[in-house]
């Protein structure tokens, strides 16, 4: 069971502000869904089964050729100081 | 202005008329915009209209005129065709919101590769369509811009998450549309709106510009009102995009051989676990059985197979999707773009948490769940296990597809639900994706074909084929379209 | 030191692959230094919605080369992972890096570096390398005024996405000087592979973990240059020893190196326990390196320092010590080999570079650093590395031709060493070639008798007392020689002067 406190911690890890009633509702729904996910436990999988992953030869990767992007990349930033983007202070 | 009945033209028919000079692109686009103006208040398919659409139409008309003297003619295969684009696919200079408050004023500085290629083939972006926020949903009810109504029954949902794109085609507010499909988001609304919805092989279409929900599962999908339109679209957008997407595949699809009216020599599989499932509504099962009979009449062979690991598909799918989503959506923090606050004097954790509380409820739920399944101590139990389950399911599907050309299932196990009917029970809502998630887990192409109506409500049938066998799916679509004739309507005027 | 309080030190080193022209996952120019804020950015490195990482193949090659140079096992499937945490300098709020908890995902693992015994020829120590991985650099945060007075942070994403190699060692170092040897050798490897210029500001950064056996481990972060690593560790060991000596337990904590005060200080905020939720980056397929690919990369690798030392000993008959000094700083070794093209006398060229040029550079560096901090006695020799910043000005002016000309002038007897050193001073400060300096200075050796007669006679006149002493004691001749050299500004041929002085003394002796 995922407790309300655990949901609060998850919400903090994900930086999503939630009120207490929201946390309670989510805890309830999340438990139901996680219980459903738990059916994966019954699936007997040997260590020989590789998790699904795509792979490619390294030669297919990008050449080291620099290209400057032409458009103004700051057009969507709202808090600026000169060409710096403003952010909250850390700490 | 063109007569309103002409708004139901298939794209390939429209292109012919434009090239022959009997329809001007400007007139056609103006009529489409007028129709949107008059009916989209009820349907709510569009979030944003492209205000340059008419200008672009005039340019197309000029190109047609200047090339008519040229013996080759104008080669663009989608010349002047009005295109609806799901609002999670980037369009340069046109707001792209993902139906989220978090991106309500975000304007991309670049076009998605697929958009660029369709524009290059002559298509005109009409606008950006409504969806479940960030693609998370099957009904287009989880949108910050309101629900999209099903044109066949406006009290019902259009399906999701590409509900706006499907509804725009079914109500003749566009001729072709782009959606995205992570677990069925193109095929579900296609089925509920009686149009075609193709989820291509993973990687066949570049994902550059598609705003990520679950990277390893999702594809840009194509939506149209005819098999030939779908083929034209596919032909315009395939081809390697390694310079923008390292998961993209370099392949072309041979669409020349799709126009056969027989399915002779084909072997189709139906899945016992789906046929026998009590999750399938009766009308849907009936339609499915009718479809089996139809393909058999077209000389295909249909046999039953078993996919024993299918019962783990949804758990595997949702675990992977939510894990990836929780990470993908971390970038929406209000600093570089999107919804924000003044950062002055705000503690950083509070800054993030306040801004990010503006995600909708379903998005928050999935981010929290995704955070949970990746968190310390749970990775092996959930994410890793889900990826292994995925490998097993994939193997089972591949095994079947070595003996059969395609697998037939209903696209959706239910008829389009009424608006509000399912939204309050997340888990129950997730379970209606059972037939569609398989293709995303396996990375194979799947096509929802509009097959029948039950009490005026559309029912779609899904065909899944092996990797890069899109041409086969188009051929099945063409043959069934020919065989079903006017029994299947694909838009409401 | 007592064996009982054995010190254990491990390093985590970040090296930017400064030789790359574009960033790790996007084609933005990688050269961010000295640019206006946020000009070196594109939708990918700004984390714009809908963008996908595009792995730089060359970055993989460089990381593989470094991993091979450090004797690592190369992953057969190189896989990237996402490390999820929120920070304003991180555009996506996750860092694309590598993670070995479930497999060897990182480019290299389980390698080692041998440290040469500074006194002898053997290997004194083996430092194990736990892993070597590729990852992206975050952006940079700056503050209006100071962090304490500012109400907000300012972000510059120019650096975001620049390719980093992270090297993590086992805690195998037992003393700060071992760390210095390791880092010097690593710098030389980076330079020889031509993948990272460690002299560039911020190109190499180092975190260290330090513990005294039986006590808690302390992480030191924020050490922004190689030269400070040894100092920070030396300080931290002294701090921990002083605590344990007083019976106070060392706290397991993160400390920062305060460059200005030259001490470690407790990190500003206690870092909360992070849960990074690593998972494989789905947008980058695992990269397969076939054994053929690996062979091709191996074959393309430049000569490594170790092999170069051996070659210098073998091919040029240098002593191993001289060869090591040359190779220890790649530009010296390069200068050496290039100078040989103009003058094929390896010992002479090596001597000029190792003794005179390097000696001058070391002194110049010391002088320019202002008041020298004498607190850490062990570090004075390690300064050769941080000099490289200062030296680039001088070295840019000195070509192989300079060195070769100087050596030829002396070896041919055209000038003597005293004059040669004066010429070198001038050559280093102006960049003029020695041949040109000689013409301008009129410093050709005075090697004709008639040019010197007058001066020798003058000295004999002025130094009567010494001349008388010299009759009975020949050693005094050197004093007289010195006087002649002084009057000729060192231009006189000392052999000739000595013979002239002898002649005159012999005459005096016989006339007595």
PDB file of C-alpha atoms in Angstrom, chain B residues 43-266:
ATOM      1  CA  UNK B  43     -17.488  19.865 -31.932  1.00  0.00           C
ATOM      2  CA  UNK B  44     -14.453  21.644 -30.399  1.00  0.00           C
ATOM      3  CA  UNK B  45     -11.972  19.860 -32.661  1.00  0.00           C
ATOM      4  CA  UNK B  46      -9.571  22.785 -33.006  1.00  0.00           C
ATOM      5  CA  UNK B  47      -7.573  24.628 -30.368  1.00  0.00           C
ATOM      6  CA  UNK B  48      -5.781  27.020 -32.721  1.00  0.00           C
ATOM      7  CA  UNK B  49      -6.463  27.998 -36.334  1.00  0.00           C
ATOM      8  CA  UNK B  50      -3.577  28.770 -38.689  1.00  0.00           C
ATOM      9  CA  UNK B  51      -4.205  32.353 -39.697  1.00  0.00           C
ATOM     10  CA  UNK B  52      -1.840  32.035 -42.633  1.00  0.00           C
ATOM     11  CA  UNK B  53      -3.802  29.184 -44.215  1.00  0.00           C
ATOM     12  CA  UNK B  54      -5.474  31.416 -46.793  1.00  0.00           C
ATOM     13  CA  UNK B  55      -2.204  33.116 -47.731  1.00  0.00           C
ATOM     14  CA  UNK B  56      -0.619  29.731 -48.212  1.00  0.00           C
ATOM     15  CA  UNK B  57      -3.615  28.677 -50.338  1.00  0.00           C
ATOM     16  CA  UNK B  58      -3.121  31.664 -52.637  1.00  0.00           C
ATOM     17  CA  UNK B  59       0.529  30.714 -53.094  1.00  0.00           C
ATOM     18  CA  UNK B  60      -0.564  27.187 -54.043  1.00  0.00           C
ATOM     19  CA  UNK B  61      -2.974  28.578 -56.629  1.00  0.00           C
ATOM     20  CA  UNK B  62      -0.184  30.635 -58.152  1.00  0.00           C
ATOM     21  CA  UNK B  63       2.025  27.589 -58.323  1.00  0.00           C
ATOM     22  CA  UNK B  64      -0.716  25.624 -60.049  1.00  0.00           C
ATOM     23  CA  UNK B  65      -1.191  28.366 -62.640  1.00  0.00           C
ATOM     24  CA  UNK B  66       2.504  28.848 -63.315  1.00  0.00           C
ATOM     25  CA  UNK B  67       3.094  25.131 -63.687  1.00  0.00           C
ATOM     26  CA  UNK B  68       0.083  24.439 -65.912  1.00  0.00           C
ATOM     27  CA  UNK B  69       2.126  25.707 -68.858  1.00  0.00           C
ATOM     28  CA  UNK B  70       4.806  23.229 -67.851  1.00  0.00           C
ATOM     29  CA  UNK B  71       4.250  19.841 -69.464  1.00  0.00           C
ATOM     30  CA  UNK B  72       5.130  17.952 -66.272  1.00  0.00           C
ATOM     31  CA  UNK B  73       2.443  19.682 -64.320  1.00  0.00           C
ATOM     32  CA  UNK B  74       2.719  20.274 -60.608  1.00  0.00           C
ATOM     33  CA  UNK B  75       3.855  17.097 -58.926  1.00  0.00           C
ATOM     34  CA  UNK B  76       2.867  17.723 -55.319  1.00  0.00           C
ATOM     35  CA  UNK B  77       0.772  14.786 -54.253  1.00  0.00           C
ATOM     36  CA  UNK B  78      -1.218  16.656 -51.611  1.00  0.00           C
ATOM     37  CA  UNK B  79      -1.569  19.968 -53.386  1.00  0.00           C
ATOM     38  CA  UNK B  80      -3.929  22.246 -51.489  1.00  0.00           C
ATOM     39  CA  UNK B  81      -5.178  19.527 -49.147  1.00  0.00           C
ATOM     40  CA  UNK B  82      -6.375  20.907 -45.786  1.00  0.00           C
ATOM     41  CA  UNK B  83      -4.461  19.228 -42.979  1.00  0.00           C
ATOM     42  CA  UNK B  84      -5.373  19.123 -39.283  1.00  0.00           C
ATOM     43  CA  UNK B  85      -2.438  18.665 -36.914  1.00  0.00           C
ATOM     44  CA  UNK B  86      -2.708  17.292 -33.404  1.00  0.00           C
ATOM     45  CA  UNK B  87      -1.581  19.875 -30.902  1.00  0.00           C
ATOM     46  CA  UNK B  88       1.382  17.862 -29.646  1.00  0.00           C
ATOM     47  CA  UNK B  89       3.113  18.042 -33.030  1.00  0.00           C
ATOM     48  CA  UNK B  90       5.351  21.092 -33.394  1.00  0.00           C
ATOM     49  CA  UNK B  91       4.426  23.713 -35.976  1.00  0.00           C
ATOM     50  CA  UNK B  92       6.786  26.622 -36.492  1.00  0.00           C
ATOM     51  CA  UNK B  93       5.110  29.879 -35.550  1.00  0.00           C
ATOM     52  CA  UNK B  94       1.814  28.221 -34.572  1.00  0.00           C
ATOM     53  CA  UNK B  95       1.048  27.768 -30.899  1.00  0.00           C
ATOM     54  CA  UNK B  96       1.414  24.149 -29.800  1.00  0.00           C
ATOM     55  CA  UNK B  97      -0.214  23.477 -26.433  1.00  0.00           C
ATOM     56  CA  UNK B  98      -0.547  19.695 -25.944  1.00  0.00           C
ATOM     57  CA  UNK B  99      -3.953  20.752 -24.549  1.00  0.00           C
ATOM     58  CA  UNK B 100      -2.134  21.822 -21.418  1.00  0.00           C
ATOM     59  CA  UNK B 101      -2.186  25.030 -19.430  1.00  0.00           C
ATOM     60  CA  UNK B 102       1.554  24.474 -19.057  1.00  0.00           C
ATOM     61  CA  UNK B 103       2.055  25.237 -22.774  1.00  0.00           C
ATOM     62  CA  UNK B 104      -0.930  27.484 -23.424  1.00  0.00           C
ATOM     63  CA  UNK B 105       1.244  30.145 -25.085  1.00  0.00           C
ATOM     64  CA  UNK B 106       4.190  28.062 -26.305  1.00  0.00           C
ATOM     65  CA  UNK B 107       5.129  28.719 -29.939  1.00  0.00           C
ATOM     66  CA  UNK B 108       7.670  26.286 -31.467  1.00  0.00           C
ATOM     67  CA  UNK B 109      10.572  27.679 -33.466  1.00  0.00           C
ATOM     68  CA  UNK B 110      10.611  24.679 -35.784  1.00  0.00           C
ATOM     69  CA  UNK B 111       8.327  22.321 -37.719  1.00  0.00           C
ATOM     70  CA  UNK B 112       8.115  18.629 -36.942  1.00  0.00           C
ATOM     71  CA  UNK B 113       9.729  16.642 -39.768  1.00  0.00           C
ATOM     72  CA  UNK B 114       6.385  15.059 -40.670  1.00  0.00           C
ATOM     73  CA  UNK B 115       4.680  18.472 -40.835  1.00  0.00           C
ATOM     74  CA  UNK B 116       7.507  19.825 -42.969  1.00  0.00           C
ATOM     75  CA  UNK B 117       7.203  16.899 -45.377  1.00  0.00           C
ATOM     76  CA  UNK B 118       3.426  17.168 -45.693  1.00  0.00           C
ATOM     77  CA  UNK B 119       3.734  20.904 -46.339  1.00  0.00           C
ATOM     78  CA  UNK B 120       6.374  20.070 -48.913  1.00  0.00           C
ATOM     79  CA  UNK B 121       3.846  17.814 -50.647  1.00  0.00           C
ATOM     80  CA  UNK B 122       1.427  20.733 -50.836  1.00  0.00           C
ATOM     81  CA  UNK B 123      -0.771  20.212 -47.744  1.00  0.00           C
ATOM     82  CA  UNK B 124      -1.989  23.290 -45.900  1.00  0.00           C
ATOM     83  CA  UNK B 125      -2.091  23.276 -42.108  1.00  0.00           C
ATOM     84  CA  UNK B 126      -5.595  24.396 -41.112  1.00  0.00           C
ATOM     85  CA  UNK B 127      -5.026  24.351 -37.395  1.00  0.00           C
ATOM     86  CA  UNK B 128      -4.060  22.470 -34.281  1.00  0.00           C
ATOM     87  CA  UNK B 129      -6.455  19.941 -32.852  1.00  0.00           C
ATOM     88  CA  UNK B 130      -7.686  19.115 -29.399  1.00  0.00           C
ATOM     89  CA  UNK B 131      -6.417  16.095 -27.495  1.00  0.00           C
ATOM     90  CA  UNK B 132      -6.052  14.596 -24.069  1.00  0.00           C
ATOM     91  CA  UNK B 133      -3.394  16.629 -22.285  1.00  0.00           C
ATOM     92  CA  UNK B 134       0.034  15.404 -23.490  1.00  0.00           C
ATOM     93  CA  UNK B 135      -1.731  12.429 -25.102  1.00  0.00           C
ATOM     94  CA  UNK B 136      -2.784  10.910 -21.802  1.00  0.00           C
ATOM     95  CA  UNK B 137      -6.280   9.595 -22.297  1.00  0.00           C
ATOM     96  CA  UNK B 138      -8.610   7.769 -24.646  1.00  0.00           C
ATOM     97  CA  UNK B 139     -11.511  10.229 -24.804  1.00  0.00           C
ATOM     98  CA  UNK B 140     -10.167  13.800 -25.299  1.00  0.00           C
ATOM     99  CA  UNK B 141     -11.914  14.704 -22.070  1.00  0.00           C
ATOM    100  CA  UNK B 142      -8.624  15.466 -20.267  1.00  0.00           C
ATOM    101  CA  UNK B 143      -7.995  18.703 -22.155  1.00  0.00           C
ATOM    102  CA  UNK B 144      -7.421  22.168 -20.736  1.00  0.00           C
ATOM    103  CA  UNK B 145      -9.424  23.388 -23.753  1.00  0.00           C
ATOM    104  CA  UNK B 146     -12.607  21.395 -23.165  1.00  0.00           C
ATOM    105  CA  UNK B 147     -13.901  18.082 -24.490  1.00  0.00           C
ATOM    106  CA  UNK B 148     -14.167  17.257 -28.200  1.00  0.00           C
ATOM    107  CA  UNK B 149     -17.615  15.996 -29.233  1.00  0.00           C
ATOM    108  CA  UNK B 150     -18.152  13.053 -31.526  1.00  0.00           C
ATOM    109  CA  UNK B 151     -19.618  14.336 -34.815  1.00  0.00           C
ATOM    110  CA  UNK B 152     -21.763  11.162 -35.097  1.00  0.00           C
ATOM    111  CA  UNK B 153     -23.327  11.728 -31.686  1.00  0.00           C
ATOM    112  CA  UNK B 154     -22.342  14.934 -30.013  1.00  0.00           C
ATOM    113  CA  UNK B 155     -23.132  13.634 -26.558  1.00  0.00           C
ATOM    114  CA  UNK B 156     -20.433  11.060 -26.925  1.00  0.00           C
ATOM    115  CA  UNK B 157     -16.678  11.334 -26.882  1.00  0.00           C
ATOM    116  CA  UNK B 158     -14.675  11.365 -30.107  1.00  0.00           C
ATOM    117  CA  UNK B 159     -12.097   9.031 -28.587  1.00  0.00           C
ATOM    118  CA  UNK B 160      -8.582   9.983 -27.791  1.00  0.00           C
ATOM    119  CA  UNK B 161      -6.131  11.148 -27.399  1.00  0.00           C
ATOM    120  CA  UNK B 162      -6.181  12.403 -31.015  1.00  0.00           C
ATOM    121  CA  UNK B 163      -9.898  13.200 -30.706  1.00  0.00           C
ATOM    122  CA  UNK B 164      -9.742  16.618 -32.350  1.00  0.00           C
ATOM    123  CA  UNK B 165      -7.994  15.290 -35.449  1.00  0.00           C
ATOM    124  CA  UNK B 166     -10.502  12.441 -35.862  1.00  0.00           C
ATOM    125  CA  UNK B 167     -13.478  14.726 -35.293  1.00  0.00           C
ATOM    126  CA  UNK B 168     -12.152  17.286 -37.777  1.00  0.00           C
ATOM    127  CA  UNK B 169     -12.129  14.633 -40.519  1.00  0.00           C
ATOM    128  CA  UNK B 170     -15.493  13.129 -39.578  1.00  0.00           C
ATOM    129  CA  UNK B 171     -17.079  16.579 -39.703  1.00  0.00           C
ATOM    130  CA  UNK B 172     -15.286  17.744 -42.867  1.00  0.00           C
ATOM    131  CA  UNK B 173     -13.242  20.431 -41.153  1.00  0.00           C
ATOM    132  CA  UNK B 174     -10.090  18.987 -42.797  1.00  0.00           C
ATOM    133  CA  UNK B 175      -9.313  16.296 -45.405  1.00  0.00           C
ATOM    134  CA  UNK B 176      -6.367  14.602 -43.749  1.00  0.00           C
ATOM    135  CA  UNK B 177      -5.009  14.752 -40.240  1.00  0.00           C
ATOM    136  CA  UNK B 178      -2.016  13.946 -38.083  1.00  0.00           C
ATOM    137  CA  UNK B 179      -2.383  12.311 -34.722  1.00  0.00           C
ATOM    138  CA  UNK B 180      -0.021  10.538 -32.405  1.00  0.00           C
ATOM    139  CA  UNK B 181      -0.334   7.018 -31.119  1.00  0.00           C
ATOM    140  CA  UNK B 182       1.282   5.849 -27.898  1.00  0.00           C
ATOM    141  CA  UNK B 183      -1.159   3.105 -26.988  1.00  0.00           C
ATOM    142  CA  UNK B 184      -3.939   3.600 -29.513  1.00  0.00           C
ATOM    143  CA  UNK B 185      -4.385   7.354 -29.603  1.00  0.00           C
ATOM    144  CA  UNK B 186      -4.806   7.467 -33.379  1.00  0.00           C
ATOM    145  CA  UNK B 187      -6.756   4.243 -33.785  1.00  0.00           C
ATOM    146  CA  UNK B 188      -9.199   4.783 -30.926  1.00  0.00           C
ATOM    147  CA  UNK B 189     -10.613   8.115 -32.164  1.00  0.00           C
ATOM    148  CA  UNK B 190     -10.428   6.834 -35.750  1.00  0.00           C
ATOM    149  CA  UNK B 191     -12.630   3.939 -34.715  1.00  0.00           C
ATOM    150  CA  UNK B 192     -15.049   6.138 -32.734  1.00  0.00           C
ATOM    151  CA  UNK B 193     -15.300   8.661 -35.607  1.00  0.00           C
ATOM    152  CA  UNK B 194     -15.473   6.198 -38.537  1.00  0.00           C
ATOM    153  CA  UNK B 195     -12.272   7.178 -40.306  1.00  0.00           C
ATOM    154  CA  UNK B 196      -8.945   5.477 -40.987  1.00  0.00           C
ATOM    155  CA  UNK B 197      -6.207   5.697 -38.402  1.00  0.00           C
ATOM    156  CA  UNK B 198      -2.749   4.290 -39.081  1.00  0.00           C
ATOM    157  CA  UNK B 199      -0.141   3.741 -36.421  1.00  0.00           C
ATOM    158  CA  UNK B 200       3.001   3.054 -38.471  1.00  0.00           C
ATOM    159  CA  UNK B 201       5.951   0.853 -37.561  1.00  0.00           C
ATOM    160  CA  UNK B 202       7.896   2.404 -34.682  1.00  0.00           C
ATOM    161  CA  UNK B 203      10.485   4.698 -36.215  1.00  0.00           C
ATOM    162  CA  UNK B 204       9.064   4.716 -39.752  1.00  0.00           C
ATOM    163  CA  UNK B 205       7.936   8.317 -39.248  1.00  0.00           C
ATOM    164  CA  UNK B 206      10.366  10.698 -37.601  1.00  0.00           C
ATOM    165  CA  UNK B 207       9.348  11.708 -34.092  1.00  0.00           C
ATOM    166  CA  UNK B 208      11.210  14.998 -34.399  1.00  0.00           C
ATOM    167  CA  UNK B 209       8.728  17.608 -33.264  1.00  0.00           C
ATOM    168  CA  UNK B 210       6.330  15.175 -31.619  1.00  0.00           C
ATOM    169  CA  UNK B 211       6.161  16.295 -28.001  1.00  0.00           C
ATOM    170  CA  UNK B 212       7.141  13.273 -25.984  1.00  0.00           C
ATOM    171  CA  UNK B 213       4.778  11.368 -23.758  1.00  0.00           C
ATOM    172  CA  UNK B 214       6.275   7.865 -23.878  1.00  0.00           C
ATOM    173  CA  UNK B 215       9.199   7.823 -26.281  1.00  0.00           C
ATOM    174  CA  UNK B 216       9.704   4.099 -26.739  1.00  0.00           C
ATOM    175  CA  UNK B 217       6.036   3.499 -27.590  1.00  0.00           C
ATOM    176  CA  UNK B 218       4.803   6.528 -29.479  1.00  0.00           C
ATOM    177  CA  UNK B 219       4.550   7.324 -33.168  1.00  0.00           C
ATOM    178  CA  UNK B 220       3.059  10.050 -35.256  1.00  0.00           C
ATOM    179  CA  UNK B 221      -0.016   8.506 -36.860  1.00  0.00           C
ATOM    180  CA  UNK B 222      -1.934   9.274 -40.044  1.00  0.00           C
ATOM    181  CA  UNK B 223      -5.678   9.814 -40.322  1.00  0.00           C
ATOM    182  CA  UNK B 224      -7.777   9.990 -43.481  1.00  0.00           C
ATOM    183  CA  UNK B 225     -11.178   9.204 -44.959  1.00  0.00           C
ATOM    184  CA  UNK B 226      -9.910   6.781 -47.619  1.00  0.00           C
ATOM    185  CA  UNK B 227      -7.244   4.144 -48.026  1.00  0.00           C
ATOM    186  CA  UNK B 228      -5.730   5.967 -50.995  1.00  0.00           C
ATOM    187  CA  UNK B 229      -5.439   9.202 -48.996  1.00  0.00           C
ATOM    188  CA  UNK B 230      -3.641   7.313 -46.297  1.00  0.00           C
ATOM    189  CA  UNK B 231      -1.254   5.890 -48.879  1.00  0.00           C
ATOM    190  CA  UNK B 232      -0.564   9.351 -50.319  1.00  0.00           C
ATOM    191  CA  UNK B 233       0.150  10.718 -46.852  1.00  0.00           C
ATOM    192  CA  UNK B 234       2.399   7.830 -45.935  1.00  0.00           C
ATOM    193  CA  UNK B 235       4.309   8.186 -49.160  1.00  0.00           C
ATOM    194  CA  UNK B 236       4.910  11.860 -48.432  1.00  0.00           C
ATOM    195  CA  UNK B 237       6.267  11.402 -44.919  1.00  0.00           C
ATOM    196  CA  UNK B 238       8.397   8.233 -44.900  1.00  0.00           C
ATOM    197  CA  UNK B 239      12.165   8.245 -45.263  1.00  0.00           C
ATOM    198  CA  UNK B 240      15.069   8.480 -42.882  1.00  0.00           C
ATOM    199  CA  UNK B 241      15.379  11.447 -40.566  1.00  0.00           C
ATOM    200  CA  UNK B 242      18.543  10.326 -38.798  1.00  0.00           C
ATOM    201  CA  UNK B 243      19.712  13.940 -38.612  1.00  0.00           C
ATOM    202  CA  UNK B 244      16.833  14.623 -36.225  1.00  0.00           C
ATOM    203  CA  UNK B 245      15.788  11.281 -34.740  1.00  0.00           C
ATOM    204  CA  UNK B 246      18.173   8.433 -33.980  1.00  0.00           C
ATOM    205  CA  UNK B 247      15.298   5.980 -33.597  1.00  0.00           C
ATOM    206  CA  UNK B 248      13.960   6.630 -37.089  1.00  0.00           C
ATOM    207  CA  UNK B 249      14.070   3.997 -39.803  1.00  0.00           C
ATOM    208  CA  UNK B 250      15.105   4.543 -43.401  1.00  0.00           C
ATOM    209  CA  UNK B 251      12.490   2.774 -45.467  1.00  0.00           C
ATOM    210  CA  UNK B 252      10.050   3.442 -48.236  1.00  0.00           C
ATOM    211  CA  UNK B 253       6.642   1.875 -48.602  1.00  0.00           C
ATOM    212  CA  UNK B 254       5.548   0.586 -51.979  1.00  0.00           C
ATOM    213  CA  UNK B 255       2.022   1.952 -52.321  1.00  0.00           C
ATOM    214  CA  UNK B 256       1.585   1.118 -55.997  1.00  0.00           C
ATOM    215  CA  UNK B 257       0.305  -2.375 -55.342  1.00  0.00           C
ATOM    216  CA  UNK B 258      -2.387  -1.519 -52.816  1.00  0.00           C
ATOM    217  CA  UNK B 259      -5.319  -1.206 -55.188  1.00  0.00           C
ATOM    218  CA  UNK B 260      -6.364  -4.825 -55.353  1.00  0.00           C
ATOM    219  CA  UNK B 261      -9.938  -5.798 -54.550  1.00  0.00           C
ATOM    220  CA  UNK B 262      -9.082  -9.342 -53.519  1.00  0.00           C
ATOM    221  CA  UNK B 263      -7.328 -10.636 -50.428  1.00  0.00           C
ATOM    222  CA  UNK B 264      -6.564 -13.968 -52.020  1.00  0.00           C
ATOM    223  CA  UNK B 265      -3.607 -15.784 -50.508  1.00  0.00           C
ATOM    224  CA  UNK B 266      -3.718 -13.844 -47.278  1.00  0.00           C
TER     225      UNK B 266
END
